[in-house]
Each structure stands twice: as structure tokens, then as C-alpha cells.
Amino acid sequence: MKNRYLSQIVFPEIGKKGQEKIKNAKVIVIGCGALGCAIANNLVRAGIGKIKIVDRDLVEISNLQRQILYDEEDVRERIPKSIAAKRKLEKINSEVKIEAIVSDVNFRNIEDLIKDCDIVLDGTDNFETRFLINEACVKHKIPWIYGAVIGGAGSTATIIPEKTPCLRCIIEEIPSPGNLPTCDTLGVLNTIPAVIASIQTTEALKIIVEDKNLNNDLILIDLWSTSREKIKIERKRNCPVCVKKKYIFLEGEEISHATSLCGRNAVQIVPQKRSQISFKKLEEKLKHLGKVKYNEFVLSFKTGDYELIVFPDARVIVKGTTDISIVKTLYAKYLGI
Ligand SMILES: [Zn+2]
């Protein structure tokens, strides 16, 4: 395994010293879809010391078009994405410490998740979580790298608290539903995530080796039209986050507990109170009402047109609808909360 990182060591901007810094670095990838898979793949092959991968979802057949760490067996076995990613990545590089976390990232857990990390990499698919990441990273002074893809296009920016403007300086409010194209309406090609994730990973490596030439702009790339744009970003004088240090997303005021999942015809419910669910007991309760199956990570319950995916912490993803009121009714009915 002596020459595993030779190509990076001979690259002058990294060198032996830089490779050592990469080995000592700890990062977190939030969301392990198309972007998260490509970022984690790059960083693990590059020899990152420790990586945490957080994702709330299971691998599905429609993910395989672009989420490069998963295969058909993961779909059949109903494996959570972060677990499937860890299993694959460990085969690629056993020197890296990989922590897989099956969880929703929200105002309750984000600070604990990020505070021992050097960099936060955005692999999410929604602005609610990105605004939360932005506040947590500004508060804890942790660099984070924003990335987003849709259709054949994507964008990225590198945010260094106290040095650069933050995400709220670029985007003032969460775009309201209906005003923004989503993966439901525009789809996503499998080429653009690789490009945006490569920029995100390269920025992470530059931060780790303390290279000064970080990206200072909002980069927009459209692969279909092969166009690229760099937009200068400036600090907003009254930015609620990086100027006024008001963290309303972190306080939980702006976070909804039921969220429609992008491109999925599914809704996620995160219960107010955390509790531990026994799949065995729940199976007993539900088996007369529909089809129940479970493994060590999730329990699936099919009834009529809906499927409820239950996680041990009482979080549920309901498939077959985007109607939040239906989902709340199903949750109350079957989980009794
Ligand atoms: Zn700001």
C-alpha cells in the first residue's frame, strides 16, 4: 500500500506534507445522494483520515442512475444509504475511519454532528438543511462547501466563517415551494453531480493543505449548454447569520417536522420527542393490518397505496403521497404518536 497516494504526493500543491494533513483531517458529508456519494468517494480515495456520512434515507432503484456508491443488492436488502456507502468505501480504502449515521439532520443534532469536524460538505437536496448547516458552521466557525444540482446544472460556493460571506448573504430566504424547479420537475443528469462534487472535494483538499487559492465566488455550471459563470459574492450588511449572529434555524423556529422529499413522492416525519422503537413489538402490532418486513436498520409497513419506512428513532418516511396531512394521519394511526 506504499504508493497509494503517489499521484497526490507528486502533485506540488499537496506533496508529502499535504498528504499528511489530509490523513489527519476529519470531515462530515451531510446527505449521501449523488453529490454526497461522489464527494465521499473522492475523499476516501484521497486518503482523508476520518469521514462521517449522514443520510436519512434508504437506497432505491431510481438512485442507481447517479449515486455511484450503491448497487442493486443495496436496493433489494433495503440498506440505508450511509451504511451502504460505508460498506462500499471500506472496500476501497481500509485506512480511512468511516462513520455511518442513519439520521435526519435537524436543529437538535446538527451541532453535535459537526463540531468535531474540520470541514462540512453539503450533499443535501434542500435549502432548509443548507440554511441550518450555514448557521451551525458560522456559529462554530467551521468551513463548509455548498453544492446543489438540478437538471443538467449545478452551483457551488466555499464558505469560510469570518472570512467570506455566508449562504444567507447569497440567498436571503428559503425559496418558497412552487417557485423553484425541483428534481421532480427537472430531473437530474448523472454528469453534473460529478462536476460539482469534484469542485467541492478540491476545495476541501485546498482548505486541508492550507492553500490560499480558494474559490471566492458562486460558481454556476450548466453542462447541457456547456456554460460557466462566476458570480462575485458580497457580505450583506444586515445578514442575519454572519453579521447579526441570529440563528433562527438552529433554534428550531423555522424547521418543519414534516417535509416532502425531493423527487420521491414521499414525506418524512420527525417526531417532537425522540423515542426508541422496538421493531419486533411494532411488527406484532402491525402485521394484521398490512405487510411488515424489517431488518436491523428499518421496518417497512405496506398498507393500501402507502408504505411507511420506520427508523429506530421513530422517524418515518411515508411513500406514496406528498400530502403532509395524510402522512400525519397515518403516523398517528400506526405509530400512535
Ligand atoms: Zn451572511
Short mmCIF file of C-alpha atoms and ligand atoms in Angstrom, two decimals:
data_model
loop_
_atom_site.label_atom_id
_atom_site.label_comp_id
_atom_site.label_asym_id
_atom_site.label_seq_id
_atom_site.Cartn_x
_atom_site.Cartn_y
_atom_site.Cartn_z
CA MET A 1 0.00 0.00 0.00
CA LYS A 2 3.11 2.17 -0.10
CA ASN A 3 2.28 4.06 -3.25
CA ARG A 4 -1.43 4.51 -2.79
CA TYR A 5 -1.22 8.32 -2.72
CA LEU A 6 1.77 8.76 -5.04
CA SER A 7 -0.23 10.77 -7.59
CA GLN A 8 -1.15 13.29 -4.92
CA ILE A 9 2.28 13.39 -3.31
CA VAL A 10 3.94 14.31 -6.60
CA PHE A 11 1.29 16.99 -7.18
CA PRO A 12 3.28 20.01 -5.91
CA GLU A 13 0.40 21.80 -4.15
CA ILE A 14 -0.17 18.74 -1.97
CA GLY A 15 3.17 16.97 -1.59
CA LYS A 16 4.13 14.78 1.37
CA LYS A 17 3.21 17.43 3.91
CA GLY A 18 -0.19 17.98 2.38
CA GLN A 19 -0.88 14.25 2.27
CA GLU A 20 -0.10 14.07 5.98
CA LYS A 21 -2.61 16.87 6.63
CA ILE A 22 -5.22 15.01 4.57
CA LYS A 23 -4.60 11.95 6.71
CA ASN A 24 -5.13 13.97 9.87
CA ALA A 25 -8.32 15.66 8.69
CA LYS A 26 -11.87 14.85 9.73
CA VAL A 27 -14.82 15.82 7.56
CA ILE A 28 -18.56 15.29 7.52
CA VAL A 29 -20.68 14.73 4.43
CA ILE A 30 -24.30 15.68 5.07
CA GLY A 31 -26.60 13.85 2.67
CA CYS A 32 -25.33 10.90 0.67
CA GLY A 33 -27.17 11.18 -2.63
CA ALA A 34 -25.47 11.92 -5.94
CA LEU A 35 -23.27 14.71 -4.55
CA GLY A 36 -22.53 13.01 -1.24
CA CYS A 37 -21.56 9.72 -2.92
CA ALA A 38 -19.15 11.44 -5.29
CA ILE A 39 -17.63 13.59 -2.51
CA ALA A 40 -17.18 10.64 -0.14
CA ASN A 41 -15.73 8.52 -2.96
CA ASN A 42 -13.19 11.26 -3.80
CA LEU A 43 -12.18 11.96 -0.21
CA VAL A 44 -11.84 8.31 0.83
CA ARG A 45 -9.68 7.55 -2.22
CA ALA A 46 -7.64 10.69 -1.46
CA GLY A 47 -6.85 9.29 1.99
CA ILE A 48 -8.89 11.52 4.28
CA GLY A 49 -8.30 10.47 7.92
CA LYS A 50 -11.89 10.35 9.15
CA ILE A 51 -15.20 10.84 7.43
CA LYS A 52 -18.71 10.93 8.85
CA ILE A 53 -21.52 10.22 6.43
CA VAL A 54 -25.03 11.18 7.45
CA ASP A 55 -28.14 10.31 5.47
CA ARG A 56 -31.77 9.73 6.44
CA ASP A 57 -32.84 7.50 3.59
CA LEU A 58 -32.67 4.03 2.06
CA VAL A 59 -31.13 3.13 -1.29
CA GLU A 60 -33.76 2.96 -4.03
CA ILE A 61 -33.64 1.73 -7.60
CA SER A 62 -34.03 5.26 -9.00
CA ASN A 63 -30.84 6.31 -7.15
CA LEU A 64 -28.58 3.99 -9.13
CA GLN A 65 -28.58 6.24 -12.21
CA ARG A 66 -26.36 8.76 -10.39
CA GLN A 67 -25.45 7.67 -6.84
CA ILE A 68 -22.18 5.94 -7.54
CA LEU A 69 -21.63 4.07 -4.27
CA TYR A 70 -24.77 1.92 -4.46
CA ASP A 71 -25.85 -1.21 -6.31
CA GLU A 72 -28.91 -3.42 -6.86
CA GLU A 73 -28.19 -5.52 -3.80
CA ASP A 74 -28.43 -2.44 -1.56
CA VAL A 75 -31.88 -1.79 -3.05
CA ARG A 76 -33.03 -5.40 -2.55
CA GLU A 77 -31.73 -5.55 1.01
CA ARG A 78 -33.23 -2.15 1.90
CA ILE A 79 -29.94 -0.78 3.21
CA PRO A 80 -29.77 2.82 4.50
CA LYS A 81 -27.57 4.96 2.25
CA SER A 82 -24.94 5.85 4.84
CA ILE A 83 -24.47 2.16 5.76
CA ALA A 84 -24.25 1.09 2.10
CA ALA A 85 -21.78 3.92 1.43
CA LYS A 86 -19.59 2.89 4.38
CA ARG A 87 -19.56 -0.76 3.28
CA LYS A 88 -18.50 0.18 -0.24
CA LEU A 89 -15.93 2.77 0.86
CA GLU A 90 -14.28 0.37 3.30
CA LYS A 91 -13.55 -1.93 0.40
CA ILE A 92 -11.97 0.98 -1.46
CA ASN A 93 -9.75 2.24 1.37
CA SER A 94 -9.50 0.37 4.65
CA GLU A 95 -7.14 3.04 6.07
CA VAL A 96 -9.96 5.56 6.42
CA LYS A 97 -12.14 5.72 9.54
CA ILE A 98 -15.69 5.87 8.28
CA GLU A 99 -18.64 6.61 10.50
CA ALA A 100 -22.10 5.97 9.04
CA ILE A 101 -25.02 7.76 10.66
CA VAL A 102 -28.61 6.95 9.69
CA SER A 103 -30.39 10.10 10.74
CA ASP A 104 -32.23 13.17 9.68
CA VAL A 105 -30.05 16.25 10.17
CA ASN A 106 -32.00 18.84 12.12
CA PHE A 107 -31.66 21.64 14.64
CA ARG A 108 -31.45 19.17 17.50
CA ASN A 109 -28.45 17.19 16.28
CA ILE A 110 -26.51 19.30 13.78
CA GLU A 111 -24.17 21.00 16.25
CA ASP A 112 -23.15 17.68 17.81
CA LEU A 113 -22.64 16.20 14.36
CA ILE A 114 -20.34 18.92 13.04
CA LYS A 115 -18.44 20.32 15.98
CA ASP A 116 -15.55 17.83 15.92
CA CYS A 117 -15.12 18.15 12.13
CA ASP A 118 -12.72 20.36 10.15
CA ILE A 119 -14.99 20.81 7.15
CA VAL A 120 -18.67 20.24 6.35
CA LEU A 121 -19.58 19.11 2.85
CA ASP A 122 -23.07 19.75 1.57
CA GLY A 123 -24.63 16.74 -0.14
CA THR A 124 -28.20 17.72 0.72
CA ASP A 125 -31.08 18.34 -1.64
CA ASN A 126 -32.94 21.12 0.16
CA PHE A 127 -32.47 24.68 1.36
CA GLU A 128 -33.93 24.06 4.80
CA THR A 129 -31.00 21.82 5.70
CA ARG A 130 -28.49 24.09 3.93
CA PHE A 131 -29.66 27.11 5.96
CA LEU A 132 -29.25 25.00 9.07
CA ILE A 133 -25.73 23.92 8.04
CA ASN A 134 -24.89 27.56 7.32
CA GLU A 135 -25.92 28.72 10.79
CA ALA A 136 -24.22 25.84 12.59
CA CYS A 137 -20.99 26.37 10.63
CA VAL A 138 -20.94 30.16 11.16
CA LYS A 139 -21.63 29.63 14.87
CA HIS A 140 -18.86 27.03 15.29
CA LYS A 141 -16.52 28.70 12.75
CA ILE A 142 -16.26 25.59 10.58
CA PRO A 143 -15.71 25.97 6.81
CA TRP A 144 -18.43 24.43 4.66
CA ILE A 145 -18.83 23.86 0.97
CA TYR A 146 -22.23 24.41 -0.55
CA GLY A 147 -23.24 22.32 -3.55
CA ALA A 148 -26.50 21.85 -5.45
CA VAL A 149 -27.55 20.19 -8.70
CA ILE A 150 -30.69 20.15 -10.79
CA GLY A 151 -31.34 19.05 -14.38
CA GLY A 152 -28.01 19.46 -16.16
CA ALA A 153 -26.80 22.35 -13.99
CA GLY A 154 -25.28 22.94 -10.60
CA SER A 155 -23.78 25.51 -8.28
CA THR A 156 -21.21 25.63 -5.52
CA ALA A 157 -19.60 28.11 -3.13
CA THR A 158 -16.96 27.85 -0.43
CA ILE A 159 -17.95 29.44 2.86
CA ILE A 160 -15.30 30.24 5.43
CA PRO A 161 -16.84 31.80 8.55
CA GLU A 162 -15.38 35.22 9.45
CA LYS A 163 -13.57 35.39 6.11
CA THR A 164 -16.16 35.03 3.37
CA PRO A 165 -19.85 35.95 3.13
CA CYS A 166 -22.22 33.15 4.16
CA LEU A 167 -25.02 31.35 2.32
CA ARG A 168 -27.62 33.81 3.63
CA CYS A 169 -25.63 36.62 2.00
CA ILE A 170 -26.15 34.81 -1.32
CA ILE A 171 -29.69 33.52 -0.80
CA GLU A 172 -31.82 35.61 1.54
CA GLU A 173 -34.80 33.34 2.16
CA ILE A 174 -35.69 29.71 1.51
CA PRO A 175 -37.25 29.73 -1.95
CA SER A 176 -40.95 29.07 -1.45
CA PRO A 177 -42.39 25.80 -2.79
CA GLY A 178 -43.55 26.12 -6.36
CA ASN A 179 -41.15 28.96 -7.17
CA LEU A 180 -38.18 26.71 -7.60
CA PRO A 181 -37.67 23.87 -10.04
CA THR A 182 -37.16 20.60 -8.17
CA CYS A 183 -35.80 17.18 -9.11
CA ASP A 184 -39.49 16.26 -9.58
CA THR A 185 -39.95 18.76 -12.37
CA LEU A 186 -36.50 18.91 -13.93
CA GLY A 187 -34.81 15.62 -13.08
CA VAL A 188 -31.05 15.42 -12.75
CA LEU A 189 -28.38 14.12 -15.12
CA ASN A 190 -25.69 11.87 -13.72
CA THR A 191 -22.86 14.03 -15.05
CA ILE A 192 -23.42 17.29 -13.19
CA PRO A 193 -23.13 15.85 -9.64
CA ALA A 194 -19.66 14.53 -10.51
CA VAL A 195 -18.56 18.01 -11.60
CA ILE A 196 -19.97 19.92 -8.63
CA ALA A 197 -18.75 17.23 -6.18
CA SER A 198 -15.27 17.43 -7.73
CA ILE A 199 -15.14 21.18 -7.11
CA GLN A 200 -16.40 20.66 -3.56
CA THR A 201 -13.79 17.97 -2.89
CA THR A 202 -10.97 20.02 -4.39
CA GLU A 203 -11.97 22.99 -2.23
CA ALA A 204 -11.95 20.71 0.82
CA LEU A 205 -8.46 19.47 -0.05
CA LYS A 206 -7.27 23.07 -0.52
CA ILE A 207 -8.62 24.02 2.91
CA ILE A 208 -6.91 21.00 4.47
CA VAL A 209 -3.50 21.67 2.89
CA GLU A 210 -3.94 25.39 3.68
CA ASP A 211 -3.78 26.55 0.09
CA LYS A 212 -4.74 30.22 -0.22
CA ASN A 213 -6.44 29.98 -3.61
CA LEU A 214 -9.92 29.06 -2.52
CA ASN A 215 -12.96 29.72 -4.66
CA ASN A 216 -14.38 33.11 -3.64
CA ASP A 217 -17.36 33.12 -5.97
CA LEU A 218 -20.68 31.46 -6.54
CA ILE A 219 -19.92 29.11 -9.41
CA LEU A 220 -22.75 28.15 -11.76
CA ILE A 221 -22.18 25.41 -14.32
CA ASP A 222 -24.58 24.16 -16.96
CA LEU A 223 -23.25 21.03 -18.63
CA TRP A 224 -26.03 20.82 -21.20
CA SER A 225 -25.19 24.24 -22.62
CA THR A 226 -21.54 23.91 -21.53
CA SER A 227 -21.68 27.33 -19.89
CA ARG A 228 -19.97 28.50 -16.74
CA GLU A 229 -20.49 31.61 -14.71
CA LYS A 230 -18.74 33.04 -11.67
CA ILE A 231 -20.68 35.48 -9.57
CA LYS A 232 -18.90 37.65 -7.04
CA ILE A 233 -20.48 37.28 -3.62
CA GLU A 234 -20.57 40.09 -1.11
CA ARG A 235 -21.40 40.24 2.54
CA LYS A 236 -24.86 41.63 3.17
CA ARG A 237 -24.60 44.48 5.66
CA ASN A 238 -27.56 43.17 7.62
CA CYS A 239 -27.08 39.41 7.10
CA PRO A 240 -29.00 37.74 9.95
CA VAL A 241 -26.40 34.97 10.23
CA CYS A 242 -22.83 36.15 9.63
CA VAL A 243 -23.42 39.79 10.71
CA LYS A 244 -26.17 39.68 13.32
CA LYS A 245 -25.38 36.13 14.52
CA LYS A 246 -29.06 35.23 14.82
CA TYR A 247 -29.50 31.52 14.36
CA ILE A 248 -33.23 31.03 13.92
CA PHE A 249 -32.95 27.72 12.08
CA LEU A 250 -30.70 26.34 14.81
CA GLU A 251 -33.26 27.38 17.40
CA GLY A 252 -35.76 25.24 15.55
CA GLU A 253 -38.19 28.04 14.80
CA GLU A 254 -38.14 27.64 11.05
CA ILE A 255 -37.89 23.90 10.76
CA SER A 256 -40.97 21.93 9.89
CA HIS A 257 -41.37 18.45 11.28
CA ALA A 258 -42.96 17.02 8.19
CA THR A 259 -41.10 17.53 4.93
CA SER A 260 -41.84 16.47 1.38
CA LEU A 261 -38.81 14.70 -0.04
CA CYS A 262 -37.46 15.99 -3.33
CA GLY A 263 -38.28 13.74 -6.30
CA ARG A 264 -39.69 10.99 -4.16
CA ASN A 265 -43.49 11.21 -3.80
CA ALA A 266 -42.73 10.79 -0.12
CA VAL A 267 -42.92 12.73 3.13
CA GLN A 268 -40.72 12.45 6.18
CA ILE A 269 -41.98 12.90 9.72
CA VAL A 270 -39.62 13.59 12.58
CA PRO A 271 -41.40 13.22 15.92
CA GLN A 272 -41.15 16.00 18.50
CA LYS A 273 -39.98 13.62 21.17
CA ARG A 274 -37.27 11.10 20.48
CA SER A 275 -38.09 7.54 21.38
CA GLN A 276 -36.63 4.13 20.72
CA ILE A 277 -38.82 1.80 18.68
CA SER A 278 -38.73 -1.98 19.02
CA PHE A 279 -39.25 -3.39 15.53
CA LYS A 280 -40.33 -6.70 16.98
CA LYS A 281 -43.11 -5.14 19.02
CA LEU A 282 -44.18 -2.89 16.18
CA GLU A 283 -44.34 -5.87 13.82
CA GLU A 284 -46.67 -7.62 16.29
CA LYS A 285 -48.90 -4.58 16.29
CA LEU A 286 -48.96 -4.02 12.53
CA LYS A 287 -48.83 -7.49 11.00
CA HIS A 288 -52.63 -7.86 10.90
CA LEU A 289 -53.04 -4.52 9.16
CA GLY A 290 -50.68 -4.93 6.21
CA LYS A 291 -47.36 -6.31 5.06
CA VAL A 292 -44.48 -5.86 7.52
CA LYS A 293 -40.78 -6.54 6.93
CA TYR A 294 -37.78 -5.47 8.93
CA ASN A 295 -34.01 -5.73 9.20
CA GLU A 296 -31.63 -4.24 11.79
CA PHE A 297 -31.95 -0.74 10.31
CA VAL A 298 -35.56 -0.21 9.20
CA LEU A 299 -39.07 -1.58 9.34
CA SER A 300 -41.26 -1.36 6.27
CA PHE A 301 -45.05 -1.48 6.53
CA LYS A 302 -47.21 -1.55 3.41
CA THR A 303 -50.86 -0.69 3.64
CA GLY A 304 -53.08 0.23 0.67
CA ASP A 305 -51.26 2.75 -1.52
CA TYR A 306 -48.75 3.71 1.16
CA GLU A 307 -45.53 2.36 2.53
CA LEU A 308 -44.21 3.50 5.90
CA ILE A 309 -40.47 3.19 6.44
CA VAL A 310 -39.87 3.33 10.19
CA PHE A 311 -36.44 4.05 11.70
CA PRO A 312 -35.43 3.04 15.24
CA ASP A 313 -35.65 6.66 16.48
CA ALA A 314 -39.37 6.87 15.49
CA ARG A 315 -38.67 8.87 12.38
CA VAL A 316 -40.87 7.74 9.47
CA ILE A 317 -40.76 8.18 5.72
CA VAL A 318 -44.17 7.68 4.11
CA LYS A 319 -44.10 6.78 0.44
CA GLY A 320 -46.97 7.13 -1.99
CA THR A 321 -48.03 10.69 -1.22
CA THR A 322 -46.76 14.25 -0.87
CA ASP A 323 -49.76 15.28 1.23
CA ILE A 324 -48.47 16.14 4.68
CA SER A 325 -51.89 15.89 6.36
CA ILE A 326 -52.39 12.31 5.08
CA VAL A 327 -48.96 11.44 6.41
CA LYS A 328 -49.66 12.91 9.82
CA THR A 329 -52.86 10.85 9.99
CA LEU A 330 -51.01 7.64 9.01
CA TYR A 331 -48.31 8.36 11.56
CA ALA A 332 -50.82 8.87 14.36
CA LYS A 333 -52.77 5.79 13.31
CA TYR A 334 -49.92 3.29 13.10
CA LEU A 335 -47.22 4.72 15.34
CA GLY A 336 -49.73 6.03 17.84
CA ILE A 337 -47.96 9.32 18.45
ZN ZN B 1 -24.06 36.16 5.75
#
